[in-house]
mmCIF file of C-alpha atoms in Angstrom:
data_model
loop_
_atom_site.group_PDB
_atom_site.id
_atom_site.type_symbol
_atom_site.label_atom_id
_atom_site.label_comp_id
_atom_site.label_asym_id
_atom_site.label_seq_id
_atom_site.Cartn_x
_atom_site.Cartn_y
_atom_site.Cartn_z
ATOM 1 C CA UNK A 239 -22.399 -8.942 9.124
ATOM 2 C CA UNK A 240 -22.487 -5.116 8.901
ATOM 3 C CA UNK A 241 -20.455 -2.726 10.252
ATOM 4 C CA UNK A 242 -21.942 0.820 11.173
ATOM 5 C CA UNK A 243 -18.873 3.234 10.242
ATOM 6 C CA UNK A 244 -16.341 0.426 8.818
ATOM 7 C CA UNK A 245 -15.643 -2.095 6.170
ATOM 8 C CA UNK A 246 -15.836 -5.533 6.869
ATOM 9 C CA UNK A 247 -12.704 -6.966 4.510
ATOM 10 C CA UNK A 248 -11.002 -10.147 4.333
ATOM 11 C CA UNK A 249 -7.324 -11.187 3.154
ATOM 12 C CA UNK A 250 -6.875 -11.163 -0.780
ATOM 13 C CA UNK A 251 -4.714 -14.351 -0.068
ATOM 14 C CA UNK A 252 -3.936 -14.808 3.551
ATOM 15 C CA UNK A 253 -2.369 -11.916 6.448
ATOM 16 C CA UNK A 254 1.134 -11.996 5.442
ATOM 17 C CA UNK A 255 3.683 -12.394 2.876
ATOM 18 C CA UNK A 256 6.248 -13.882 4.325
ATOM 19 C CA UNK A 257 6.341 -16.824 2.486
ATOM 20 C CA UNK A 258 7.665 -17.361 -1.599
ATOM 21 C CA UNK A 259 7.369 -19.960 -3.868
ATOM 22 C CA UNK A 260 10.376 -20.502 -5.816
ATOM 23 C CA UNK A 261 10.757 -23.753 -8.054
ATOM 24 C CA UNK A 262 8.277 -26.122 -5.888
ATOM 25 C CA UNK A 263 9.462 -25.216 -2.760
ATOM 26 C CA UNK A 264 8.740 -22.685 -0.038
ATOM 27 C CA UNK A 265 11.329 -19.687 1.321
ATOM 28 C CA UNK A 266 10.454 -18.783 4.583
ATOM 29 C CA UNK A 267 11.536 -14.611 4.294
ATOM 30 C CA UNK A 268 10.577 -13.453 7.841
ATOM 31 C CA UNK A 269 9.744 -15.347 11.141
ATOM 32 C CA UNK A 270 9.183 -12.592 13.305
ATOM 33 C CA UNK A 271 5.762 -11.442 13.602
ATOM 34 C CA UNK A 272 7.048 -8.157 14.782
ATOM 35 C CA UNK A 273 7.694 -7.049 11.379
ATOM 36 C CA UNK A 274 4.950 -4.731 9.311
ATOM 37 C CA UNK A 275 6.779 -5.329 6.153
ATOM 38 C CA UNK A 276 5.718 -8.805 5.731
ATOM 39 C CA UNK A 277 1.852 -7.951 6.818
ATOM 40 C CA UNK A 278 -0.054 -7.986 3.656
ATOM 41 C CA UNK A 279 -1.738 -5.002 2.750
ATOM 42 C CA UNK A 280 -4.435 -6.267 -0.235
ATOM 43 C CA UNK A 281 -8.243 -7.460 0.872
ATOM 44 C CA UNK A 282 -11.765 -7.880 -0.351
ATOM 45 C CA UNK A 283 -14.684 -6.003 0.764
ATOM 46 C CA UNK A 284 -17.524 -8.849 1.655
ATOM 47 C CA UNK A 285 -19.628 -5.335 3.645
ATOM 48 C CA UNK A 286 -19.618 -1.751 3.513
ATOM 49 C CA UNK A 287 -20.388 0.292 6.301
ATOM 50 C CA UNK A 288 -24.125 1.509 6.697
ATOM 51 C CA UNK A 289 -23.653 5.109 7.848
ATOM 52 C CA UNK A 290 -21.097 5.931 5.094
ATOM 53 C CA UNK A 291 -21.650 6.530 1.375
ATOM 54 C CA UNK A 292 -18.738 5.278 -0.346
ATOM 55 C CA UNK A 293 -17.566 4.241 -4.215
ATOM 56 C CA UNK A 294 -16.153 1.208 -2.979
ATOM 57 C CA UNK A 295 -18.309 -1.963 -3.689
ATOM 58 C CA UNK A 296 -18.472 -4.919 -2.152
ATOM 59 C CA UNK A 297 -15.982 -7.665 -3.488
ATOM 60 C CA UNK A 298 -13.470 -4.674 -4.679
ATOM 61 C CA UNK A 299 -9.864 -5.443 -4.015
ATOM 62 C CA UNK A 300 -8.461 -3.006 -1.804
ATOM 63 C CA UNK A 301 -4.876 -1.587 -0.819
ATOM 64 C CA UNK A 302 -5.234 -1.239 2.953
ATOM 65 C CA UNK A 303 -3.080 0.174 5.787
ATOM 66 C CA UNK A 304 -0.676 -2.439 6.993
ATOM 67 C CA UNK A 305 -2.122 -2.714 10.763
ATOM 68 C CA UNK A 306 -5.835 -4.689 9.405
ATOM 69 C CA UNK A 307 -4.213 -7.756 8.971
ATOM 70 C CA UNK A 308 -1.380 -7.147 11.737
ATOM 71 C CA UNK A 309 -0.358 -9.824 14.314
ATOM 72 C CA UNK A 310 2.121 -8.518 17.258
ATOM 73 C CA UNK A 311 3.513 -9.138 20.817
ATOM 74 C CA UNK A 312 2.275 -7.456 23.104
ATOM 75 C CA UNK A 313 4.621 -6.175 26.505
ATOM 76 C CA UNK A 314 4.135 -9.767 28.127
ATOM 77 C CA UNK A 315 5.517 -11.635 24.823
ATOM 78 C CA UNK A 316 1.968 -13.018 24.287
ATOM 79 C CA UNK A 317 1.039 -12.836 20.283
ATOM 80 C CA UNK A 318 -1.602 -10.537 19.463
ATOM 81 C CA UNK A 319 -4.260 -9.400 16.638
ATOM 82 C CA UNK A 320 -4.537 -5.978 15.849
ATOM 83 C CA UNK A 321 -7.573 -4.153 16.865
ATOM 84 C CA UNK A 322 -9.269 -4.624 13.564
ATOM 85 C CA UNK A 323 -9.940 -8.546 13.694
ATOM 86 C CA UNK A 324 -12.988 -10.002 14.047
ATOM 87 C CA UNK A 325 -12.308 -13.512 12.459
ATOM 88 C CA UNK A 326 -9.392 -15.517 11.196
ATOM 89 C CA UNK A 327 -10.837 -14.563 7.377
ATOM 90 C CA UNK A 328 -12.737 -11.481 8.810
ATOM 91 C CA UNK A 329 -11.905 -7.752 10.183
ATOM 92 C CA UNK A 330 -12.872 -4.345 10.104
ATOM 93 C CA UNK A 331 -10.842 -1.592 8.431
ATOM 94 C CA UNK A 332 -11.997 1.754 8.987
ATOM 95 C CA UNK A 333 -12.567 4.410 6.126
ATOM 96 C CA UNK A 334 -8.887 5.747 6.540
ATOM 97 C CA UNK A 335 -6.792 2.772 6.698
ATOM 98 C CA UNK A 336 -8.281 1.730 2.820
ATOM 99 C CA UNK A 337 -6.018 3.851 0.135
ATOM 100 C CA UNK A 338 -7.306 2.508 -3.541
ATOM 101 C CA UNK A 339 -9.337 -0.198 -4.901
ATOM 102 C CA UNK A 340 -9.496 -1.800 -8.032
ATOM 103 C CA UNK A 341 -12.467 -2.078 -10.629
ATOM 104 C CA UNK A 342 -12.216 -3.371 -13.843
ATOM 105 C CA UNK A 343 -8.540 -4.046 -14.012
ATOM 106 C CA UNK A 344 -7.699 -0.505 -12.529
ATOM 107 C CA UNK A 345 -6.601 0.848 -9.611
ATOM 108 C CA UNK A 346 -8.757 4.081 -8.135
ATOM 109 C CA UNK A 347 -7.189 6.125 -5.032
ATOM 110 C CA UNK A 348 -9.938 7.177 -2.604
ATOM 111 C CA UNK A 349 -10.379 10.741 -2.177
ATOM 112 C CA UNK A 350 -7.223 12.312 -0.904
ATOM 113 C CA UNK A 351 -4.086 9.898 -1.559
ATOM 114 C CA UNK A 352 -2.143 9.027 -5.055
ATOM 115 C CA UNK A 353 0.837 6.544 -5.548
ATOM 116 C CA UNK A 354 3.605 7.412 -7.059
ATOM 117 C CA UNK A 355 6.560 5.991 -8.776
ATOM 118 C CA UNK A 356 9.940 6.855 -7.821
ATOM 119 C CA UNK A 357 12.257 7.839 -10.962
ATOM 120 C CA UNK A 358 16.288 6.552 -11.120
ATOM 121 C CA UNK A 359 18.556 9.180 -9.640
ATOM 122 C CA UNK A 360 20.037 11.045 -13.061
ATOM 123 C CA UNK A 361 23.836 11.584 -10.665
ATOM 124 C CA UNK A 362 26.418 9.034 -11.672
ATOM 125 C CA UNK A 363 27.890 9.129 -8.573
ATOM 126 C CA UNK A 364 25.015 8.796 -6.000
ATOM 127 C CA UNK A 365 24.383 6.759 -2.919
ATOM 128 C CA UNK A 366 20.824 6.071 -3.773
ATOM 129 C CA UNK A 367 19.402 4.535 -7.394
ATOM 130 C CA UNK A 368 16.106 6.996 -7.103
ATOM 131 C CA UNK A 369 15.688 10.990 -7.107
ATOM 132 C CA UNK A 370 14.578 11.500 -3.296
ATOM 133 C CA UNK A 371 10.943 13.056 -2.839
ATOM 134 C CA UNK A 372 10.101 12.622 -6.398
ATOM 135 C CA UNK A 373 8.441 10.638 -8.817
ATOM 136 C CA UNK A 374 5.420 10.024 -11.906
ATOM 137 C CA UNK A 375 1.851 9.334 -10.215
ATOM 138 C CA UNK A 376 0.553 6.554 -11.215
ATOM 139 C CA UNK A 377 -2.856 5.817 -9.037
ATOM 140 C CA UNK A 378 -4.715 8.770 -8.076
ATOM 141 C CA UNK A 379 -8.021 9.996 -6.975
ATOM 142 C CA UNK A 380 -10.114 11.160 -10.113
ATOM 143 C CA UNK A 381 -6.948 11.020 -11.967
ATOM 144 C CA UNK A 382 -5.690 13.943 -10.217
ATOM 145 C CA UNK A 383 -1.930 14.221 -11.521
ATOM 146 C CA UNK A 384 -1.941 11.169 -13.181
ATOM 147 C CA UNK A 385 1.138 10.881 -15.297
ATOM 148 C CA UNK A 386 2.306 14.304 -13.803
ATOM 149 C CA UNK A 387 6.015 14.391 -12.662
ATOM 150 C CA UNK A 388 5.600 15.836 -9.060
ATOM 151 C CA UNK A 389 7.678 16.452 -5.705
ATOM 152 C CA UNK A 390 6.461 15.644 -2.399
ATOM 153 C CA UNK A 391 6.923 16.632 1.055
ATOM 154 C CA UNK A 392 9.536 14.522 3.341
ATOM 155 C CA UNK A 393 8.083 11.716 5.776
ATOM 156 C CA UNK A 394 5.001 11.776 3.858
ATOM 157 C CA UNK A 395 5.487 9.114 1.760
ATOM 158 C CA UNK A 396 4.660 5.173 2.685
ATOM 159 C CA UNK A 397 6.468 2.526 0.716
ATOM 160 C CA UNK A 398 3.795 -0.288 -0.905
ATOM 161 C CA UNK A 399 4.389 -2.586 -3.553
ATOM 162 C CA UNK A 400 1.506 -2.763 -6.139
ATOM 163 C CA UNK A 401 1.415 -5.567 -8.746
ATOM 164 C CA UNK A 402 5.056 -5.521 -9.135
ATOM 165 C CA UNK A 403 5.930 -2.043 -8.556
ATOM 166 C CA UNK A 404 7.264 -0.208 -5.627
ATOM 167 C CA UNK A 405 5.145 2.668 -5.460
ATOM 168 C CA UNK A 406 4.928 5.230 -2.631
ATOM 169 C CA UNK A 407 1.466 6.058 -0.954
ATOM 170 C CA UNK A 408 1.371 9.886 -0.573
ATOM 171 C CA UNK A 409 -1.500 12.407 0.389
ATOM 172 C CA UNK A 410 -2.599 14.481 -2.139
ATOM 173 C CA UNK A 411 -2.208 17.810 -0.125
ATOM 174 C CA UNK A 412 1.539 16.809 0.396
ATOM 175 C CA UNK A 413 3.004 17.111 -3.296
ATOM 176 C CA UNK A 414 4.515 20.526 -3.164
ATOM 177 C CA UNK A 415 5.628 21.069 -6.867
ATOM 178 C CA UNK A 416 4.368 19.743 -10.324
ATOM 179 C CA UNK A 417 7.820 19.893 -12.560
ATOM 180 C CA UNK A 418 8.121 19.780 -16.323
ATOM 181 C CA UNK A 419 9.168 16.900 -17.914
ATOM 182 C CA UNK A 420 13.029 16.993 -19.449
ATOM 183 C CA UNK A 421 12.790 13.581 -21.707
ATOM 184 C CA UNK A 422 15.442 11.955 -19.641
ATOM 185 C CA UNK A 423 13.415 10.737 -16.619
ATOM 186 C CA UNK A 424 12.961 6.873 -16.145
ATOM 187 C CA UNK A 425 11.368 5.114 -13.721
ATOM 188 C CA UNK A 426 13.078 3.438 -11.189
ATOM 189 C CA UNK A 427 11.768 -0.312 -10.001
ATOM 190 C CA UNK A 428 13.930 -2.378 -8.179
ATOM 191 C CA UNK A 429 14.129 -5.716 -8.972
ATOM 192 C CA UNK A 430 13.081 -6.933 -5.723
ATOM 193 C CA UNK A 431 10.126 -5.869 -5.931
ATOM 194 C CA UNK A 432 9.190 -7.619 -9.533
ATOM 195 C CA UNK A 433 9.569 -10.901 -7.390
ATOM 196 C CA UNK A 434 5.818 -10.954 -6.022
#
């Protein structure tokens, strides 16, 4: 099947992550299907759409909005799927809810979005471990950036965790300044997020 303006993409592994193996037995992290958090957000092409010329191919992996793969409640209580299903292992995704996919071992941005990766905080005494609105890009769209230490506008940033790493989705026309590098920047990756 063929969609006319959107993908046709199916889960990597299955619609949510709620679920961890640890030692031979399963940990249960979320039973609400409320929360977005636990949606997963990696898929497969299996079509592209026909009226749109893309570089994705089919059988890409792809890092997609968190709403594809979504199940909710609606206002009655009854469990929902999100508008994009079509099948239990089949549903659409439209051109803007797909932000990279990965081809030979790397991960490409589609045109417009980079991920970045936050950087520890350099204060001793600081509420948060990471430098706010700032980080090293580490996925972007023709390698626009790539390696660059940038800033970024506020709310424009979407959390995602990428093989590992937290990284935060951002548009491309929202990083606001390109700084130099000082030599004492790390990168900051909490250890949460090594756990997937």
């Amino acid at each position: 099947m063929k969609s006319v303006f959107n993908f046709m993409v199916k889960p990597k592994s299955s619609r949510f992550t709620s679920k961890k193996d640890i030692d031979g037995k399963e940990l249960l992290l979320n039973t609400e299907v409320q929360n977005h958090q636990y949606t997963s957000r990696l898929g497969v092409v299996t079509a592209l759409p026909i009226a749109a010329a893309t570089n994705i191919n089919v059988g890409d992996e792809v890092i997609l909005h968190h709403n594809v793969f979504r199940r909710f409640r609606d206002i009655r209580g009854a469990e929902k799927n999100s508008k994009s299903y079509y099948s239990e292992d089949l549903y659409f995704a439209q051109p803007d809810q797909i932000y990279a996919y990965k081809r030979d071992a790397e991960w490409q941005c589609v045109d417009g979005f980079c991920f970045i990766k936050p950087i520890h905080a350099k204060a001793n005494i600081s509420l948060y471990n990471e430098e706010p609105l700032k980080g090293i890009v580490k996925y972007s769209h023709n390698n626009e950036y790539k390696g660059d230490l940038v800033g970024f506008a506020p709310s424009s940033e979407y959390e995602f965790n990428i093989e590992g790493e937290r990284l935060y989705r951002v548009p491309l026309n929202r990083i606001t300044i390109k700084y130099e590098y000082q030599g004492d920047e790390k990168e900051y990756n909490p250890s949460w997020s090594q756990s997937g």
